[in-house]
Short mmCIF file of N, CA and C in Angstrom, two decimals:
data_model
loop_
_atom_site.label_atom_id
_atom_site.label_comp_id
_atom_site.label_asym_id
_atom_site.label_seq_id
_atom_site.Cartn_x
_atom_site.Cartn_y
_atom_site.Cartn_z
N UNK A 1 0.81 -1.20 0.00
CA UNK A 1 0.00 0.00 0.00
C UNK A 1 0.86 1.27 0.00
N UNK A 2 1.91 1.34 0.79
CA UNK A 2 2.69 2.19 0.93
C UNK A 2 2.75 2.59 -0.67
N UNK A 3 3.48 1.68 -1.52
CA UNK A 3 4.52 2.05 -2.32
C UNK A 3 3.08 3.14 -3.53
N UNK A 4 2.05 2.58 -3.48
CA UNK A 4 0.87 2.90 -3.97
C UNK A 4 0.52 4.26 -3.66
N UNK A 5 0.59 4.18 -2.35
CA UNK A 5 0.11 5.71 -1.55
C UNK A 5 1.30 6.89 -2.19
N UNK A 6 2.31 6.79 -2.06
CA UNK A 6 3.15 7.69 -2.04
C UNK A 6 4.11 7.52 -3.52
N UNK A 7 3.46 7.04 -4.92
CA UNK A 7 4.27 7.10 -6.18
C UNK A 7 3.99 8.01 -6.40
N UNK A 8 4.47 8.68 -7.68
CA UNK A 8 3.90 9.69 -8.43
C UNK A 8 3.31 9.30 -9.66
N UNK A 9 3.25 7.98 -10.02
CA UNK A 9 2.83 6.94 -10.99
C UNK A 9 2.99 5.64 -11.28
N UNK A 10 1.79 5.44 -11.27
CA UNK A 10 1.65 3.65 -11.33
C UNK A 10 1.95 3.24 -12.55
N UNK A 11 3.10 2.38 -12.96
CA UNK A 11 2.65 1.60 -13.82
C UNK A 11 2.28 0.15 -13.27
N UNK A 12 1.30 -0.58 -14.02
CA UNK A 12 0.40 -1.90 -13.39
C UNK A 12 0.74 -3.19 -14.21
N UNK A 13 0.49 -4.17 -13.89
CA UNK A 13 0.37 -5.21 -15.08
C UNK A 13 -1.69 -5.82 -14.75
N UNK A 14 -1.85 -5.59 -13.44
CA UNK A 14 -2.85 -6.02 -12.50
C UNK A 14 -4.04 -5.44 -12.38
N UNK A 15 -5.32 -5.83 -12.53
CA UNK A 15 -6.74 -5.04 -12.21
C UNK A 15 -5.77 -4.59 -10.32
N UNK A 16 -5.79 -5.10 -9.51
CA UNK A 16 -5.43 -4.88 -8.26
C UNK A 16 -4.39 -3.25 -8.43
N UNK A 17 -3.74 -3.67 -9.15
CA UNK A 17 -2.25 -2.28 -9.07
C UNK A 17 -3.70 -0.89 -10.09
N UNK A 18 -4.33 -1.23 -10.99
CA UNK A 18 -5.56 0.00 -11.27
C UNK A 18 -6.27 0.41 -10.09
N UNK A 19 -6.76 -0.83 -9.78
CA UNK A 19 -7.69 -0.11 -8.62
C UNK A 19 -7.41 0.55 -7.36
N UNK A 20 -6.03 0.46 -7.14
CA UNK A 20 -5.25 0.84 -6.08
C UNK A 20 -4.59 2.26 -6.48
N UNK A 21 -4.31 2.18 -7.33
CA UNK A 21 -4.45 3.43 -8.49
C UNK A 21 -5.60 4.49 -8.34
N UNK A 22 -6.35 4.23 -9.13
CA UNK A 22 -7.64 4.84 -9.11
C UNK A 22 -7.54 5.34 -6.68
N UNK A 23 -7.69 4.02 -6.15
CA UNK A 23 -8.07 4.78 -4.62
C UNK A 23 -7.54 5.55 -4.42
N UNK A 24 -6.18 5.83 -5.02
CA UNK A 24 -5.44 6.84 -4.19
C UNK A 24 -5.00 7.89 -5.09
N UNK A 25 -5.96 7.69 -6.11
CA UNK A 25 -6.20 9.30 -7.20
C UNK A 25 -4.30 9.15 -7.79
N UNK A 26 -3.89 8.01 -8.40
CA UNK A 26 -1.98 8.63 -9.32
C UNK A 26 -2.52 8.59 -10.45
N UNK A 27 -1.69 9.11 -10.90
CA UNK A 27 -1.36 8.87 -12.38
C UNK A 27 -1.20 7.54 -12.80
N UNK A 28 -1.71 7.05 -13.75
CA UNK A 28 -1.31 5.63 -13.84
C UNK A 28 -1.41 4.95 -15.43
N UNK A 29 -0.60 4.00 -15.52
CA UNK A 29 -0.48 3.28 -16.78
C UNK A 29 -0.64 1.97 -16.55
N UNK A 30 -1.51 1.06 -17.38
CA UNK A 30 -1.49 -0.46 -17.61
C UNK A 30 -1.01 -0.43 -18.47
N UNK A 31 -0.54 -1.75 -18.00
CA UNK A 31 0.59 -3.06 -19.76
C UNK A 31 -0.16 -3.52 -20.09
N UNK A 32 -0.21 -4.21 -21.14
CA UNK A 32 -1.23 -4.86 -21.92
C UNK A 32 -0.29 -6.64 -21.16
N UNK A 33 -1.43 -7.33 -20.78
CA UNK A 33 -1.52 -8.53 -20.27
C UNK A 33 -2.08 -9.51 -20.46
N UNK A 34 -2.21 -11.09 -20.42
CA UNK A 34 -2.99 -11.82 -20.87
C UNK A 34 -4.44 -11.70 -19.95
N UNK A 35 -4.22 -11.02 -18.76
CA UNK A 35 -5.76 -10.97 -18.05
C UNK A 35 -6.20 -10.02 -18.20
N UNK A 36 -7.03 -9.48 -19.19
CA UNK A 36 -7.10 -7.99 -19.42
C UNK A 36 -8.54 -7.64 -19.21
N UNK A 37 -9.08 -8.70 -19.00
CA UNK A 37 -11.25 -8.64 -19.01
C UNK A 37 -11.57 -7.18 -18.18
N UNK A 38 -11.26 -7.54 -16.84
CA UNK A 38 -11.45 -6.57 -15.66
C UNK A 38 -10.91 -5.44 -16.12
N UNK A 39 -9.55 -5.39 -16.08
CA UNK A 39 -8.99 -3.83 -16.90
C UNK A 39 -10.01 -2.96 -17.60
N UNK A 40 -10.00 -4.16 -18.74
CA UNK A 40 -10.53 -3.54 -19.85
C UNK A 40 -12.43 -2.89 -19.31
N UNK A 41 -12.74 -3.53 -18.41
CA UNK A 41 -14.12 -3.38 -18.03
C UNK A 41 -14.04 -2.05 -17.23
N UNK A 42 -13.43 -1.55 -16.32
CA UNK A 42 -12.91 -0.90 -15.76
C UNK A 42 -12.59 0.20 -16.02
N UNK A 43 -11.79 0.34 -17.51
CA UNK A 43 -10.98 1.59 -17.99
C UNK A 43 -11.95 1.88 -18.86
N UNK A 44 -13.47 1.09 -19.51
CA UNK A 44 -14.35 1.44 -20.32
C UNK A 44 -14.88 2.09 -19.05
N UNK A 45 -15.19 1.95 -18.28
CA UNK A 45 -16.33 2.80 -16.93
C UNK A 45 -15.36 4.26 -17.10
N UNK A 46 -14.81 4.11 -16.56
CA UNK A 46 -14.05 5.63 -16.78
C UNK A 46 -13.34 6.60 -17.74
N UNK A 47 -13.93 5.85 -18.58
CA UNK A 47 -13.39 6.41 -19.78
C UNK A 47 -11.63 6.81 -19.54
N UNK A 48 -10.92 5.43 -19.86
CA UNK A 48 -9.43 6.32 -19.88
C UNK A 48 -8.44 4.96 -20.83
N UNK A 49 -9.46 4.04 -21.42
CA UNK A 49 -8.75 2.99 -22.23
C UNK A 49 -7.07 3.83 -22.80
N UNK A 50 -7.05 5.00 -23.18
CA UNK A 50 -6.22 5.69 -23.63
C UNK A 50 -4.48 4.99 -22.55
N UNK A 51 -4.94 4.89 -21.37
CA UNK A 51 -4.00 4.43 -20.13
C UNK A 51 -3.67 2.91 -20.49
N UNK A 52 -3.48 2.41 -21.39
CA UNK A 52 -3.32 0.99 -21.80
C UNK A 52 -2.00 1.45 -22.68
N UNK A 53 -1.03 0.43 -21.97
CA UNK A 53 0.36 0.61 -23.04
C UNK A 53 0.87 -0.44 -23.39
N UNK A 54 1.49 -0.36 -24.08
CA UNK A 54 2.43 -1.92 -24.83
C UNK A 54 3.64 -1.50 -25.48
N UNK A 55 4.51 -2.24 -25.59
CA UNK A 55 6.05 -1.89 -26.16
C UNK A 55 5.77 -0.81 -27.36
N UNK A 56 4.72 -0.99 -28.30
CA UNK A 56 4.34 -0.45 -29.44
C UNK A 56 3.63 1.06 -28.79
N UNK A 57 3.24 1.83 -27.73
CA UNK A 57 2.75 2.34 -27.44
C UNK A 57 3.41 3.20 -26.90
N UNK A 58 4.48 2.88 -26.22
CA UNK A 58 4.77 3.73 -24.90
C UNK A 58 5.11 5.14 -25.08
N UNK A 59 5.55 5.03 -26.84
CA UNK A 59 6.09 6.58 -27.11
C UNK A 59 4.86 7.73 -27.02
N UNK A 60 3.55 7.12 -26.73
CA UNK A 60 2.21 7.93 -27.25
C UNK A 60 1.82 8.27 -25.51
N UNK A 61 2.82 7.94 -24.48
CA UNK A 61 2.57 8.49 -23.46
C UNK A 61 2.59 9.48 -23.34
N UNK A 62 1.47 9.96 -22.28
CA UNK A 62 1.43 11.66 -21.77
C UNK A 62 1.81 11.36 -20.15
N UNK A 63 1.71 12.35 -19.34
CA UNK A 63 1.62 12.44 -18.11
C UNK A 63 0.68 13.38 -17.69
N UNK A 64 -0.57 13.79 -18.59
CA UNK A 64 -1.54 15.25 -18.26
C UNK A 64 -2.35 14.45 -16.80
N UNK A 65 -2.75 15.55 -16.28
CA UNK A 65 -3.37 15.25 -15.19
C UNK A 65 -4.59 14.44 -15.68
N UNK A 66 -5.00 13.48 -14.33
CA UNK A 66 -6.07 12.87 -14.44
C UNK A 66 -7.14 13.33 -13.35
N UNK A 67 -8.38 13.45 -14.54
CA UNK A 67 -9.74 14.33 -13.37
C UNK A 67 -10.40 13.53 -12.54
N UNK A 68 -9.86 13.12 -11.74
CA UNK A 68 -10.28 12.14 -10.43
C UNK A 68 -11.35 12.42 -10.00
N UNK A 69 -12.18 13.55 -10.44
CA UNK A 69 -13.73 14.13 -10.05
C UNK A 69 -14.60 13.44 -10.68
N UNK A 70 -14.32 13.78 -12.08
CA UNK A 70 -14.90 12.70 -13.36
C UNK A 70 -14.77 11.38 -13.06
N UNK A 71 -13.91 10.83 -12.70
CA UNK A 71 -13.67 9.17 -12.62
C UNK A 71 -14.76 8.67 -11.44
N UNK A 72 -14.26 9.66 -10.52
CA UNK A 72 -15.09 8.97 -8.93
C UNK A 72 -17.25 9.40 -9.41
N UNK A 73 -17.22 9.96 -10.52
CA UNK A 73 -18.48 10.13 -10.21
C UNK A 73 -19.12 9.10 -11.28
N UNK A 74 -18.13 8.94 -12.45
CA UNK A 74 -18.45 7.57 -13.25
C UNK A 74 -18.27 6.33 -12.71
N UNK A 75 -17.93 5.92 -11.16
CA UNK A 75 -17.80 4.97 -10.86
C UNK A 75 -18.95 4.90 -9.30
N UNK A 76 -18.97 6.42 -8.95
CA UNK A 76 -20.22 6.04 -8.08
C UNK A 76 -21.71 5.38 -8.38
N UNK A 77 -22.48 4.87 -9.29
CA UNK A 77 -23.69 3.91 -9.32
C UNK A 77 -22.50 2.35 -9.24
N UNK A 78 -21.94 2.44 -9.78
CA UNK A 78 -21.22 1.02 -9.73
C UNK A 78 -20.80 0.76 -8.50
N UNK A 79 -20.22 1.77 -7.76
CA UNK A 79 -20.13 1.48 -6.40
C UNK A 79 -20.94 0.75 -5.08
N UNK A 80 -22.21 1.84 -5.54
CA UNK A 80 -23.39 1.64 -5.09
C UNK A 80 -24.43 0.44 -5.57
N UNK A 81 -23.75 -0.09 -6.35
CA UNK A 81 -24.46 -1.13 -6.76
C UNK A 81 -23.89 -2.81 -6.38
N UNK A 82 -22.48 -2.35 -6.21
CA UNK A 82 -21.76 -3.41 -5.67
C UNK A 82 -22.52 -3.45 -4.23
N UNK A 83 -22.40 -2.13 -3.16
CA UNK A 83 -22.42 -2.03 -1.81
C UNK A 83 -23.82 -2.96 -1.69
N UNK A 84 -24.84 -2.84 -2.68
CA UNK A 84 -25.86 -3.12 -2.61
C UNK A 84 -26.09 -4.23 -2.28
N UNK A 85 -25.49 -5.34 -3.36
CA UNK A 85 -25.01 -6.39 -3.77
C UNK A 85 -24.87 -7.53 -1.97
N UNK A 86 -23.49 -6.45 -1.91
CA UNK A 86 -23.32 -7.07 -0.75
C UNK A 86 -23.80 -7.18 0.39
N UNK A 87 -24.54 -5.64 1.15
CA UNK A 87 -25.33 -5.82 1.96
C UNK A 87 -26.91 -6.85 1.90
N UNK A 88 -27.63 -6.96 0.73
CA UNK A 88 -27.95 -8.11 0.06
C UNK A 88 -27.79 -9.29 0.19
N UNK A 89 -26.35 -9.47 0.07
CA UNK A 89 -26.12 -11.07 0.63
C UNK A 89 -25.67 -11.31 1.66
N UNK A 90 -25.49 -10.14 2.47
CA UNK A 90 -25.03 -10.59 3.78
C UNK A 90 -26.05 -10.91 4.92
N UNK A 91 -27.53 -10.19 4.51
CA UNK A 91 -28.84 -10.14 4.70
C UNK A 91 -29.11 -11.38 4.28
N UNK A 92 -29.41 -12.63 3.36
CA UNK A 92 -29.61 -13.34 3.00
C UNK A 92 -28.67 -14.65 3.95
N UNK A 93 -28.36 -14.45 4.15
CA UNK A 93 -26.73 -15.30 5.16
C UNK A 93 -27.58 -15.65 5.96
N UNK A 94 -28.64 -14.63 7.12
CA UNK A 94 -29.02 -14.37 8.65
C UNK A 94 -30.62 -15.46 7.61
N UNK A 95 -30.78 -15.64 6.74
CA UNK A 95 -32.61 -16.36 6.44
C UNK A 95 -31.13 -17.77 6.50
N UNK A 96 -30.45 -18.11 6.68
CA UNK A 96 -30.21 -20.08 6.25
C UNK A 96 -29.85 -20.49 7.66
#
């Protein structure tokens, strides 16, 4: 967490190293990987697929700021829909 909290930019291979990303508002870059589902599901919610790099890519890097206002508010119903989710089944636990 540390190393997460205090970069000045992520690069990831991992949905885990994005989303850890994204919590703590860096700058950040994914590699292109063979597990890419989640990523890819992920970086379509927030519009930032652009953050996907590969050997063929890397020269098309920027470092412009990222609007962490925009992101957190394209990801709040999804949030809320997870929380949902779960309080849901944790409610369902207490009926067996």
């Amino acid at each position: 967490m540390w190393c997460f909290k205090n970069a000045l930019c992520v690069f990831s291979l991992s949905f885990h190293g994005l989303v850890f990303s994204l919590k703590f508002r860096k700058q950040f870059y994914v590699g292109v990987s063979d597990i890419m589902d989640r990523v890819n599901n992920l970086l379509d919610i927030i519009d930032m697929k652009d953050r996907v790099i590969s050997s063929d890519t890397m020269h098309k890097m920027t470092f412009d700021p990222i609007c962490y206002d925009s992101i957190e508010q394209k990801l709040k119903p999804h949030i809320k829909k997870s929380i949902g989710f779960l309080v849901n089944s944790i409610g369902n636990q207490d009926e067996r």
